[in-house]
PDB file of C-alpha atoms in Angstrom:
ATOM      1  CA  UNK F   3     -27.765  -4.413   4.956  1.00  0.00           C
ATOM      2  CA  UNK F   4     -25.710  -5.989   7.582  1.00  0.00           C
ATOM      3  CA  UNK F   5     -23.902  -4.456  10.031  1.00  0.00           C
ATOM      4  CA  UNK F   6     -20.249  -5.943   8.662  1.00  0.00           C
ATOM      5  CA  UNK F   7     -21.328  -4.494   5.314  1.00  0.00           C
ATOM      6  CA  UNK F   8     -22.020  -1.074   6.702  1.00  0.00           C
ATOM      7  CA  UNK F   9     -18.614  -1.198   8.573  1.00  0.00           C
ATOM      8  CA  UNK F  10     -16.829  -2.140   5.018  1.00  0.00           C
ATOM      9  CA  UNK F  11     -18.392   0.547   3.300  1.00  0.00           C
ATOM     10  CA  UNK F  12     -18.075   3.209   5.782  1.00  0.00           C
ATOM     11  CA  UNK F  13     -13.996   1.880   5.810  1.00  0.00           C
ATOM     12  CA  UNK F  14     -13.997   1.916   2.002  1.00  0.00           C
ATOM     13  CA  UNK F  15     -15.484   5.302   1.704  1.00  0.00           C
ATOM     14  CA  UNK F  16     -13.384   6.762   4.439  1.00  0.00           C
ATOM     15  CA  UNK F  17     -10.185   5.576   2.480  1.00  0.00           C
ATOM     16  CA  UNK F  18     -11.126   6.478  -0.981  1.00  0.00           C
ATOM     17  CA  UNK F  19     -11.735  10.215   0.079  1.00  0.00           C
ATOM     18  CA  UNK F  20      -8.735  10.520   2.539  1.00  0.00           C
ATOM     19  CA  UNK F  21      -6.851   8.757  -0.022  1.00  0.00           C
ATOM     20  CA  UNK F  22      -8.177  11.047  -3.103  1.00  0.00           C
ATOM     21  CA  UNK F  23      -7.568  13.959  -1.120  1.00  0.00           C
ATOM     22  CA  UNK F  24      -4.046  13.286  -0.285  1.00  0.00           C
ATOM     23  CA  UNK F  25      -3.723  12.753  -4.581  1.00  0.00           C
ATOM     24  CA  UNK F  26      -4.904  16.145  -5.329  1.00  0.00           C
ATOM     25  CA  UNK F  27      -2.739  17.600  -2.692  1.00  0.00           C
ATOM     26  CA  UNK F  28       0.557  15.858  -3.701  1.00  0.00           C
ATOM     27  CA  UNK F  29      -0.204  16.429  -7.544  1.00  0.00           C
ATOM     28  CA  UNK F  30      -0.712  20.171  -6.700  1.00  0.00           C
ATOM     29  CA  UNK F  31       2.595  20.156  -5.332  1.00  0.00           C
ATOM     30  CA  UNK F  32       4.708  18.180  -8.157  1.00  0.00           C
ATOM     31  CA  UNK F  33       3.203  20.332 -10.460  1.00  0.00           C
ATOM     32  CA  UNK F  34       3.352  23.870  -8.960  1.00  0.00           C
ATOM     33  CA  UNK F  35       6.066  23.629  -6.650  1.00  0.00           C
ATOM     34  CA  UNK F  36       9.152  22.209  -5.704  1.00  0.00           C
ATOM     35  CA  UNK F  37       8.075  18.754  -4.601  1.00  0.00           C
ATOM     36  CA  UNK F  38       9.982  16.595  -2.035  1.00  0.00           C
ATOM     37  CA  UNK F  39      11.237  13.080  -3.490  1.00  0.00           C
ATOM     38  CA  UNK F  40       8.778  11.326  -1.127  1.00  0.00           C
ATOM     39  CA  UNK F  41       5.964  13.476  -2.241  1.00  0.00           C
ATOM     40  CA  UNK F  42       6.279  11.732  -5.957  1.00  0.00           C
ATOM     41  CA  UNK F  43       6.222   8.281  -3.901  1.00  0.00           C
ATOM     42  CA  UNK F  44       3.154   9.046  -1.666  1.00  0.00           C
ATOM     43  CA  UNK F  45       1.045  10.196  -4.750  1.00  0.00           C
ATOM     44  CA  UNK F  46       1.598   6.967  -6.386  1.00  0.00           C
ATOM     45  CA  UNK F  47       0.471   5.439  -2.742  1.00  0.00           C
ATOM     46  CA  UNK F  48      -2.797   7.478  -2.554  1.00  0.00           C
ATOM     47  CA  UNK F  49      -3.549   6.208  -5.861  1.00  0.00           C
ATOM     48  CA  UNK F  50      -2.836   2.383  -5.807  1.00  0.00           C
ATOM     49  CA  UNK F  51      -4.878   2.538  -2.485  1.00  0.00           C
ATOM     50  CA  UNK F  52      -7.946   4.550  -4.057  1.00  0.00           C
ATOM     51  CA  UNK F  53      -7.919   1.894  -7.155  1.00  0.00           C
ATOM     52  CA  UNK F  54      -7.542  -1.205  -4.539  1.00  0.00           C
ATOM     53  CA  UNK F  55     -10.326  -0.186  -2.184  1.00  0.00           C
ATOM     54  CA  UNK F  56     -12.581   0.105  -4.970  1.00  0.00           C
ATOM     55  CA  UNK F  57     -11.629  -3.554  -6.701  1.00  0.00           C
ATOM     56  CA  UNK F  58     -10.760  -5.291  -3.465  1.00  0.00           C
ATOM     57  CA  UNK F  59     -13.973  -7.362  -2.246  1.00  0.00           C
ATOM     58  CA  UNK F  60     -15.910  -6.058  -4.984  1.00  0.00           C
ATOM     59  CA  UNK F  61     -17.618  -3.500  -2.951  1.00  0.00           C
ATOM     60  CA  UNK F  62     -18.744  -0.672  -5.317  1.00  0.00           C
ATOM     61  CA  UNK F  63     -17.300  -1.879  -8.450  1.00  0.00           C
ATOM     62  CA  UNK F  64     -19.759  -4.601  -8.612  1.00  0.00           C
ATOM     63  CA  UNK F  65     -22.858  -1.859  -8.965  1.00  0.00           C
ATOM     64  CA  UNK F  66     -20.653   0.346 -11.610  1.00  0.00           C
ATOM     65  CA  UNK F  67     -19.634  -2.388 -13.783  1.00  0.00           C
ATOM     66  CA  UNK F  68     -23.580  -4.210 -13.428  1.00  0.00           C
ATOM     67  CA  UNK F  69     -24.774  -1.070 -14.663  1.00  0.00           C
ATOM     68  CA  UNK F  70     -22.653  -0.822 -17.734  1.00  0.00           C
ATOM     69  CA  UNK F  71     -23.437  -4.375 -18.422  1.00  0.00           C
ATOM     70  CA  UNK F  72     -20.251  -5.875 -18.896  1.00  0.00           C
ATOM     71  CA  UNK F  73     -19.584  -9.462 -18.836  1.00  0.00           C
ATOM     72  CA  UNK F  74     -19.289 -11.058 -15.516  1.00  0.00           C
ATOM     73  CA  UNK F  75     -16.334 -12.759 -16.648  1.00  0.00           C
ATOM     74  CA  UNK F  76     -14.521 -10.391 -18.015  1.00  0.00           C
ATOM     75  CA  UNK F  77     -15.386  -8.211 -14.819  1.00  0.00           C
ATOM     76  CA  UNK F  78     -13.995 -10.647 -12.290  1.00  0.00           C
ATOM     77  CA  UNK F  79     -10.887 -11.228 -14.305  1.00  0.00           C
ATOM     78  CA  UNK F  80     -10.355  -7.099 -14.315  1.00  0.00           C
ATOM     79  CA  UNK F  81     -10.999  -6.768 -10.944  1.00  0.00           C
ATOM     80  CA  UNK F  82      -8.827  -9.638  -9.606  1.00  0.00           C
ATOM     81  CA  UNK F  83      -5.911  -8.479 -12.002  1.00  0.00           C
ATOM     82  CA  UNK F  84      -6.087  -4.780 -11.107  1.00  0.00           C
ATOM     83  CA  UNK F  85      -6.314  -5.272  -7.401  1.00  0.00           C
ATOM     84  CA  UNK F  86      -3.579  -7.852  -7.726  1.00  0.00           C
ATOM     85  CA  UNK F  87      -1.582  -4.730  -9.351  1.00  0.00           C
ATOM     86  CA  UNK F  88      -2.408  -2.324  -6.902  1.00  0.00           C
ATOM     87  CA  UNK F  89      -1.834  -4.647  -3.446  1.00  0.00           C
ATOM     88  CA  UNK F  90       1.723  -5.138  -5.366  1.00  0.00           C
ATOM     89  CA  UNK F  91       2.233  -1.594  -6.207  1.00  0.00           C
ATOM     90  CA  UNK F  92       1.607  -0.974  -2.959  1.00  0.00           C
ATOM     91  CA  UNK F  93       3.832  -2.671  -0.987  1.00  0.00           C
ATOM     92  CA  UNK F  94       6.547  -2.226  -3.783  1.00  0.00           C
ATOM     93  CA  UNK F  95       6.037   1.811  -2.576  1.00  0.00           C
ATOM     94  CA  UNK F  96       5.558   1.232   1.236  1.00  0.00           C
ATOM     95  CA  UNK F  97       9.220  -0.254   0.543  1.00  0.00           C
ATOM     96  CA  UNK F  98       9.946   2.216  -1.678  1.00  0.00           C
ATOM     97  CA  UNK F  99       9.775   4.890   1.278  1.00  0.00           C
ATOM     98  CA  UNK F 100      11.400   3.419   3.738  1.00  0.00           C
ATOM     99  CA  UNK F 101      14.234   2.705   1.765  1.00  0.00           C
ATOM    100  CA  UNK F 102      14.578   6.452   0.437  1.00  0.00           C
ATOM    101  CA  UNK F 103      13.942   7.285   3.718  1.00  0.00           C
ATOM    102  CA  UNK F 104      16.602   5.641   5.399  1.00  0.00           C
ATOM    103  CA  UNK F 105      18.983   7.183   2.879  1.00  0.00           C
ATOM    104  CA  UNK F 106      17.581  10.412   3.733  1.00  0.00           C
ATOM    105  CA  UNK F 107      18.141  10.220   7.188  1.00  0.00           C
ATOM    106  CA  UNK F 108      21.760   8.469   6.643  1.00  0.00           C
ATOM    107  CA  UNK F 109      24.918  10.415   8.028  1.00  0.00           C
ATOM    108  CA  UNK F 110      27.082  12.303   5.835  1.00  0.00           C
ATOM    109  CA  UNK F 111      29.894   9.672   6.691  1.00  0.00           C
ATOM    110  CA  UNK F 112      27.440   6.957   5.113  1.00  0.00           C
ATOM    111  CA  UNK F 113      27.479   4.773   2.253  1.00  0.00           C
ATOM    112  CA  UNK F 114      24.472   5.523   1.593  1.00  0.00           C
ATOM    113  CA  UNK F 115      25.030   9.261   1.679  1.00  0.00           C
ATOM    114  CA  UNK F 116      26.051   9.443  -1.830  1.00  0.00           C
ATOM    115  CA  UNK F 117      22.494   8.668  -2.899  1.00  0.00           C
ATOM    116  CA  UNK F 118      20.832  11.556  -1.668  1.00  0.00           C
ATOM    117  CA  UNK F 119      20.907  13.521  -4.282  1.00  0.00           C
ATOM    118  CA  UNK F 120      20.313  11.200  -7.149  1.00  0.00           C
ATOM    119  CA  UNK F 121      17.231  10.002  -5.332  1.00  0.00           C
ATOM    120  CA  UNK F 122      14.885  11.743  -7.830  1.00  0.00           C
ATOM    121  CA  UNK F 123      16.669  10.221 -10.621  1.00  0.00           C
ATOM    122  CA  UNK F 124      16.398   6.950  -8.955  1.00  0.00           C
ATOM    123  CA  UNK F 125      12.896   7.207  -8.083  1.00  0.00           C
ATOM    124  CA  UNK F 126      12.049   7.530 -11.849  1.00  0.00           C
ATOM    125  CA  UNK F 127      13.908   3.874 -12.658  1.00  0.00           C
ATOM    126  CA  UNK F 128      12.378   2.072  -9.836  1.00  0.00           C
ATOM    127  CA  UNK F 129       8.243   3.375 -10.364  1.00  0.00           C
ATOM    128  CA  UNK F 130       9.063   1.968 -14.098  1.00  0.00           C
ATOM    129  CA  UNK F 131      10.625  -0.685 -12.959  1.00  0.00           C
ATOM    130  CA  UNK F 132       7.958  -1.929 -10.084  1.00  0.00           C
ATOM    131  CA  UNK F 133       4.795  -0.671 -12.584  1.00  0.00           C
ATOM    132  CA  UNK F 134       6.231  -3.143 -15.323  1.00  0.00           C
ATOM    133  CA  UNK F 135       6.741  -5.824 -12.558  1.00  0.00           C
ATOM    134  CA  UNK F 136       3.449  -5.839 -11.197  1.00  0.00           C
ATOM    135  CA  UNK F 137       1.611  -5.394 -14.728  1.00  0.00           C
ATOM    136  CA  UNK F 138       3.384  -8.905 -15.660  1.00  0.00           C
ATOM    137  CA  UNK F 139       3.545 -10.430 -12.661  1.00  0.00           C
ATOM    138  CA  UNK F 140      -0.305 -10.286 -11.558  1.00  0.00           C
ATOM    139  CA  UNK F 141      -1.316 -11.456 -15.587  1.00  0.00           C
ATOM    140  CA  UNK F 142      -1.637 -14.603 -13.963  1.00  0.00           C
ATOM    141  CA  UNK F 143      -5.209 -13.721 -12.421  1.00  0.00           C
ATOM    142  CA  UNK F 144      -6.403 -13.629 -15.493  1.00  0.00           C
ATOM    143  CA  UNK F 145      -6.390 -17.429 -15.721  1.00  0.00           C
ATOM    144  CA  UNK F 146      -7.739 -18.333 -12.414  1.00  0.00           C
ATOM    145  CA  UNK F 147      -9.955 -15.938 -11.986  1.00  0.00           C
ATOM    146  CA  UNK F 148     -13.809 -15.782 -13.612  1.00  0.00           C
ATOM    147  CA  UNK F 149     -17.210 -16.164 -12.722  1.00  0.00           C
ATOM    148  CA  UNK F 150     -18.732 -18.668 -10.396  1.00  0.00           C
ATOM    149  CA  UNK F 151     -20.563 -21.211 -12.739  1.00  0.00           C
ATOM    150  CA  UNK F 152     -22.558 -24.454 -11.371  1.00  0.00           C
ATOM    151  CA  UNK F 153     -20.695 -26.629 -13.635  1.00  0.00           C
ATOM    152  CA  UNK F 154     -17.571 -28.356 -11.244  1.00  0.00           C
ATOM    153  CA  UNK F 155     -18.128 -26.323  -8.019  1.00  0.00           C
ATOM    154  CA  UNK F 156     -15.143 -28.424  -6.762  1.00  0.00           C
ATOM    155  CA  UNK F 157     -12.698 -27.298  -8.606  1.00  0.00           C
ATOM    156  CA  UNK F 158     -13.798 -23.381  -7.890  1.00  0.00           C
ATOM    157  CA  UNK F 159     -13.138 -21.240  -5.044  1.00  0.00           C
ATOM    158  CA  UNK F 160     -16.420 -18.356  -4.268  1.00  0.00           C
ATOM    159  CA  UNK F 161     -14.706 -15.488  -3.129  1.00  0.00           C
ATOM    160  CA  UNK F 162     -17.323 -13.245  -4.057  1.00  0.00           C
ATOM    161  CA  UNK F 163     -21.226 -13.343  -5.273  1.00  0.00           C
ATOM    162  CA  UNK F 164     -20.661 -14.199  -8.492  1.00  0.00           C
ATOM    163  CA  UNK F 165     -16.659 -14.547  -8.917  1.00  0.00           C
ATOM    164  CA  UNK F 166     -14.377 -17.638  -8.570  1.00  0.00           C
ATOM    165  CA  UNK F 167     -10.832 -18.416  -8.364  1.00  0.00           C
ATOM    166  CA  UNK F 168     -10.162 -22.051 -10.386  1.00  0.00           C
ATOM    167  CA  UNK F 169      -7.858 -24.783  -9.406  1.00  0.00           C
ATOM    168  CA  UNK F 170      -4.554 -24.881 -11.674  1.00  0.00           C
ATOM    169  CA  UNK F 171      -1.916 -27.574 -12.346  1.00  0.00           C
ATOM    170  CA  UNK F 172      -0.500 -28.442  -8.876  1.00  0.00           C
ATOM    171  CA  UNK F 173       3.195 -27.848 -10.262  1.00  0.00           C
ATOM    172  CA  UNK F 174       1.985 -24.127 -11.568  1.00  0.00           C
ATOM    173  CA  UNK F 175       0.024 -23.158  -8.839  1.00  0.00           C
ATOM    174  CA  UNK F 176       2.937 -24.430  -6.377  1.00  0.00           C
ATOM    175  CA  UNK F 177       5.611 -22.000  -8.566  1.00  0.00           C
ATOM    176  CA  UNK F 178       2.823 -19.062  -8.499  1.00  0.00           C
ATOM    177  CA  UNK F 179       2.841 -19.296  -4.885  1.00  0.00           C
ATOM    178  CA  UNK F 180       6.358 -20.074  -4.212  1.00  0.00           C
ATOM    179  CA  UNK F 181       7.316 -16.640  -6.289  1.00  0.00           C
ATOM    180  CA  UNK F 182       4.594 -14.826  -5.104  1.00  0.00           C
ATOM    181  CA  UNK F 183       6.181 -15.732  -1.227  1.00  0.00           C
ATOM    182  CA  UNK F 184       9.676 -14.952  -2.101  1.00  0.00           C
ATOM    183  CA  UNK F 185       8.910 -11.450  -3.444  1.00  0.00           C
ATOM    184  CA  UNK F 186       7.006 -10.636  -0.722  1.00  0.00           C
ATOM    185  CA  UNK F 187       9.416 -11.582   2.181  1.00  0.00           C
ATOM    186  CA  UNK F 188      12.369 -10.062   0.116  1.00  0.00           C
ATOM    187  CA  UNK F 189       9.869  -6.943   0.262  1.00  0.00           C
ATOM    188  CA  UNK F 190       8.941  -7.294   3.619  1.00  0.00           C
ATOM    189  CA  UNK F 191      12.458  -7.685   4.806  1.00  0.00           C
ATOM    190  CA  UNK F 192      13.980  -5.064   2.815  1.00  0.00           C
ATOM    191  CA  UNK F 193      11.426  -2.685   4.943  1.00  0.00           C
ATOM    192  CA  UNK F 194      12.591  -4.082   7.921  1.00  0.00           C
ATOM    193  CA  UNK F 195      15.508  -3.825   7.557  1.00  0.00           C
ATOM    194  CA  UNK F 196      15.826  -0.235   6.348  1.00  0.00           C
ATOM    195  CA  UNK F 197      13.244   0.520   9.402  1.00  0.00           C
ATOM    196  CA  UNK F 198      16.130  -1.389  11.669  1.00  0.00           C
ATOM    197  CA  UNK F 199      18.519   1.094  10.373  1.00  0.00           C
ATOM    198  CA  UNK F 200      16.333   4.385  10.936  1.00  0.00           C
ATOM    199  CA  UNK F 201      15.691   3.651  14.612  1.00  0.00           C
ATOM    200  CA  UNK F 202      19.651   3.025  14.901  1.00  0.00           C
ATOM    201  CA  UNK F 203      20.222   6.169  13.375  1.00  0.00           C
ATOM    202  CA  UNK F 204      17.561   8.238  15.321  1.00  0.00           C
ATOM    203  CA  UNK F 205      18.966   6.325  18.703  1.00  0.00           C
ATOM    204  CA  UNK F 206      22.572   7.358  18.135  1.00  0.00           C
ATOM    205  CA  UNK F 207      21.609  10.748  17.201  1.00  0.00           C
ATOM    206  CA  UNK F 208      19.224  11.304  19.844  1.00  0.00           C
ATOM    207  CA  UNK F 209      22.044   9.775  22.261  1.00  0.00           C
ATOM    208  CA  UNK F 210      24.454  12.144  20.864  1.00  0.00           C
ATOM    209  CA  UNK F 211      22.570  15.415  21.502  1.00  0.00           C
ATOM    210  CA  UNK F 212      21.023  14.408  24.592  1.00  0.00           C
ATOM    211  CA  UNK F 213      23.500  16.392  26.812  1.00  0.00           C
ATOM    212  CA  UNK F 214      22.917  18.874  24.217  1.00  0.00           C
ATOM    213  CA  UNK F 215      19.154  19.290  25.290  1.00  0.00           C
ATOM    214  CA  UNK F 216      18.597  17.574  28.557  1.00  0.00           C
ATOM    215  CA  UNK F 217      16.961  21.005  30.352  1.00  0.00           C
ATOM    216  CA  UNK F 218      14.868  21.903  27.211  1.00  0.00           C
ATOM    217  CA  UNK F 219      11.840  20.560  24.829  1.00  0.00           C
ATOM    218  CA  UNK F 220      13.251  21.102  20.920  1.00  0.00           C
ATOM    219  CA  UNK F 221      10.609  20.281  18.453  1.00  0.00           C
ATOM    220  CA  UNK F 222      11.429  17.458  16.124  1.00  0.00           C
ATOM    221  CA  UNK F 223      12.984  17.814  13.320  1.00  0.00           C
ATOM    222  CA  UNK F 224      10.985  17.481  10.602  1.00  0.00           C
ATOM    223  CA  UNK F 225      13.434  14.297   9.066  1.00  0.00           C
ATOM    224  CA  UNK F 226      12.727  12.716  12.548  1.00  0.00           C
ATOM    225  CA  UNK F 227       8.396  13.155  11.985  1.00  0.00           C
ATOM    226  CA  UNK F 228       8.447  11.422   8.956  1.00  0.00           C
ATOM    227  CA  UNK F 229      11.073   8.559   9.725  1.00  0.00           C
ATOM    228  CA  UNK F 230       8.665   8.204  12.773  1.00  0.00           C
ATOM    229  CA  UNK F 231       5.857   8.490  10.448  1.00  0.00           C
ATOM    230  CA  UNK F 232       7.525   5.777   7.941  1.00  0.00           C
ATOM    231  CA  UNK F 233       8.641   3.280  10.749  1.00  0.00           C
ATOM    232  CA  UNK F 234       4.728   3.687  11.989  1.00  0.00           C
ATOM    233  CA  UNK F 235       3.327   2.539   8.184  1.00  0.00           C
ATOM    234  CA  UNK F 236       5.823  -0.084   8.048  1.00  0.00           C
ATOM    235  CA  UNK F 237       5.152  -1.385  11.305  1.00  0.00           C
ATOM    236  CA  UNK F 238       0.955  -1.376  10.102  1.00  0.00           C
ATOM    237  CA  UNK F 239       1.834  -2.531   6.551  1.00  0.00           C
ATOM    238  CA  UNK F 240       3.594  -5.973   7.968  1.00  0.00           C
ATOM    239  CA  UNK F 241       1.074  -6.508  10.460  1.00  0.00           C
ATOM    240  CA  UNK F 242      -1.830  -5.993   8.121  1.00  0.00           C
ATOM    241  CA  UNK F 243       0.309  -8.132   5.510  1.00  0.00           C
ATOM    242  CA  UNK F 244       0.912 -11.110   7.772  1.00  0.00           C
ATOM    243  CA  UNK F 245      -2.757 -11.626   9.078  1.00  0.00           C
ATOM    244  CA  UNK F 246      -4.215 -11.399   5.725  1.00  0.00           C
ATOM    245  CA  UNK F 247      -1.234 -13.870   4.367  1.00  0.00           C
ATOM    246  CA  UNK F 248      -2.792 -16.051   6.900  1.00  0.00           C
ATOM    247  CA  UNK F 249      -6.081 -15.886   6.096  1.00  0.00           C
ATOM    248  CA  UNK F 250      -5.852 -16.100   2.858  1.00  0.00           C
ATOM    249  CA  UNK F 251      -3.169 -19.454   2.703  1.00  0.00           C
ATOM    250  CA  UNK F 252      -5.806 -21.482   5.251  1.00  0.00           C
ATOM    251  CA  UNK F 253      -8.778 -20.261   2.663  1.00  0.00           C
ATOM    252  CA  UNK F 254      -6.391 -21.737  -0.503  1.00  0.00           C
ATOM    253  CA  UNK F 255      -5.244 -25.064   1.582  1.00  0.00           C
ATOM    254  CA  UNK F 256      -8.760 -25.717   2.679  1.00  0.00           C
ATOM    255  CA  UNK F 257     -10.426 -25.040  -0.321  1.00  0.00           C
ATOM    256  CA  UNK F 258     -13.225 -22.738   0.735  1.00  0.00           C
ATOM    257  CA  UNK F 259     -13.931 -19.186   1.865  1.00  0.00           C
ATOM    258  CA  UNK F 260     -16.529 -18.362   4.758  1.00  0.00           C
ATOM    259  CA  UNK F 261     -18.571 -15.557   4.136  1.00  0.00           C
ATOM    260  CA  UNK F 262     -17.755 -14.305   7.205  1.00  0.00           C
ATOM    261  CA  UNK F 263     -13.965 -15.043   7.068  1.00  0.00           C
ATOM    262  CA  UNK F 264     -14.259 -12.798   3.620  1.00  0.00           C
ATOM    263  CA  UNK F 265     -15.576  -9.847   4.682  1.00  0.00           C
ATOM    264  CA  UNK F 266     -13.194  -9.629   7.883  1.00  0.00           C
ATOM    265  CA  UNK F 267     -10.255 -10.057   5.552  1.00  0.00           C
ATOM    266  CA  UNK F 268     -11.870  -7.917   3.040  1.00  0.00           C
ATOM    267  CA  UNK F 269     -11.419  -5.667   6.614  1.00  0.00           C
ATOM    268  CA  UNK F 270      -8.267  -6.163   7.289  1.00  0.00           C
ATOM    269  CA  UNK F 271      -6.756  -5.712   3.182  1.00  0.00           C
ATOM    270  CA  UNK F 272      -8.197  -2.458   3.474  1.00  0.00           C
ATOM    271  CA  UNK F 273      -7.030  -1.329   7.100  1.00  0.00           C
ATOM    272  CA  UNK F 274      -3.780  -0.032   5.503  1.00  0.00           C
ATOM    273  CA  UNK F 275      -4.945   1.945   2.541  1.00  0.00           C
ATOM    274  CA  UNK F 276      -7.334   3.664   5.496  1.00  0.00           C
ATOM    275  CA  UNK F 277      -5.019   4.613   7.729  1.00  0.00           C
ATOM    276  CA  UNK F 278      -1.955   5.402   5.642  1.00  0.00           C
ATOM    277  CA  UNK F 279      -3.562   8.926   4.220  1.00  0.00           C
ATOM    278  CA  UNK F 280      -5.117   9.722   7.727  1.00  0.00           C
ATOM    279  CA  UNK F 281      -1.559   9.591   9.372  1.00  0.00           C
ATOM    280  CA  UNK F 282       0.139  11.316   6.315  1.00  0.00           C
ATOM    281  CA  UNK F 283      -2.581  14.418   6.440  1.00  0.00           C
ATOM    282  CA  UNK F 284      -2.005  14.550  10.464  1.00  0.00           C
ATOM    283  CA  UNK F 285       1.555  14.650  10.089  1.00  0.00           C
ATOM    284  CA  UNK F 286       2.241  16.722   6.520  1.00  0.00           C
ATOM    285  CA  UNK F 287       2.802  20.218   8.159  1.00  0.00           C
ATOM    286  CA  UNK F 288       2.096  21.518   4.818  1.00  0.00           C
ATOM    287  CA  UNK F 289      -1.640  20.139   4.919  1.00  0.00           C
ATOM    288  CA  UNK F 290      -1.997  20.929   8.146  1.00  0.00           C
ATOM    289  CA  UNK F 291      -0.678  24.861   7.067  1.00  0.00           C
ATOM    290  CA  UNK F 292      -2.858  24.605   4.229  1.00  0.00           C
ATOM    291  CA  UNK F 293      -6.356  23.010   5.506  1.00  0.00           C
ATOM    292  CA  UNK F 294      -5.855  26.128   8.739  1.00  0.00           C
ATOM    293  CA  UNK F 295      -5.551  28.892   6.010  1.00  0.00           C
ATOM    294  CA  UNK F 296      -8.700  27.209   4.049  1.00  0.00           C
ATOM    295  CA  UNK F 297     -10.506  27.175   7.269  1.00  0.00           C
ATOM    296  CA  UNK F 298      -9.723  30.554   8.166  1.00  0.00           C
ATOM    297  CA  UNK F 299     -10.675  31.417   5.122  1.00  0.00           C
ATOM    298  CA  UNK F 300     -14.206  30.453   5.420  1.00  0.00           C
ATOM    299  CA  UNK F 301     -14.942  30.931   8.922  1.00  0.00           C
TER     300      UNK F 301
END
């Protein structure tokens, strides 16, 4: 096994445990306490990541679905269309929290501050509404998507061992993409722009207490930890975003994908979905509280 392949599982596995711990933990909370809006959100996170590490790059799926044997066409086209659903879902929910975040965080005097207590309600509507927008959206991997076949290797695109993407009409391909761009800047900007507004807010509050607290040390509140948290996702989300957006246009325009380039952007898709639960289970006082008393516990 090579030593890029060893790095991608070791990243995989790391982020499907974090990830499936952070799940348990926030579904323990919805259902025996009284949960926090964003701990609905992040639940839905850890779980979209957990499903796209394991379909995106086909690194475990491959042996699961080999040993059930299922058709490799039907495989690819599953794969493809449920990690298309689960890179949408998440950055539909990365936006998702910043936005709910920002209105969290807004002053009283706010426009925003009337939707701070219907946020629950609201958060209902929109996982509906983004689920049902993915589901349809991402149906079109299921027509250029299948498995690699020696007959017309022009016209198909190895991404993987034994799947393909296929050349479409130029004029559908060109609206696929088009649409596909559009949602995702809208996305992307909405999260920076809500990330704009929660480092205003945190500057003019931080400037309006400073006198306040200039010979002492206060702790943070916890609204300013996970705002800081939030701006520090976003901030990895769009990089992550951008350099795979990259790779992934110069693969379509020139036609091919290099083993190599694959597995580093295989890397890079699942930087995110690593590092997101990490930084949530350093931050989350309540894990923190909880994983001490387990540990105390047993030692």
């Amino acid at each position: 096994m090579s030593s890029l392949k060893i790095v991608l599982n070791f990243q995989a596995g790391l982020g499907v445990l974090a990830n499936m711990f952070l799940l348990v933990f926030y579904t323990f909370i919805i259902l025996s306490h009284r949960p926090k809006p964003m701990d609905m959100l992040s639940c839905q996170l850890a779980f979209s990541h957990i499903v796209l590490v394991l379909t995106k790059g086909d690194i475990w799926l491959k042996e699961i679905v080999e040993s059930l044997n299922i058709d490799n066409d039907f495989k690819c086209k599953t794969t493809f269309y449920i990690s298309r659903v689960m890179r949408g879902l998440s950055i539909c929910i990365t936006c998702l929290l910043s936005v709910f975040q920002a209105v969290t965080i807004s002053p009283s005097s706010s426009f925003l501050a009337k939707f701070k207590y219907k946020l629950k309600k609201y958060m209902i509507r929109a996982f509906l509404f983004i689920w049902f927008l993915n589901l349809l959206f991402s149906s079109n991997q299921i027509f250029y998507a299948g498995a690699f076949t020696n007959v017309s290797e022009a016209k198909q695109m190895k991404v993987s061992k034994s799947c393909s993407l296929f050349s479409l009409n130029y004029i559908f391909g060109v609206l696929i993409l088009a649409v596909t761009i559009s949602i995702d800047v809208f996305l992307v900007g909405v999260m920076l722009g809500a990330s704009a507004y929660m480092v205003i807010i945190l500057f003019r509050h931080q400037r309006q207490h400073k006198h306040l607290h200039s010979l002492s040390h206060p702790r943070a509140s916890p609204e300013r930890r996970a705002t800081q948290i939030i701006l520090l996702l976003v901030v990895s989300f769009v990089v992550m975003y951008w350099v795979d957006f990259i790779m992934s246009s110069t693969a379509v325009l020139l036609w091919m994908y290099d083993p190599v380039i694959l597995s580093v952007q295989k890397f890079v898709m699942n930087v995110y979905p690593t590092i997101t639960p990490l930084v949530q289970i350093s931050s989350d006082s309540r894990i923190i509280d909880t994983l001490k008393s387990l540990l105390s516990k047993i030692f």
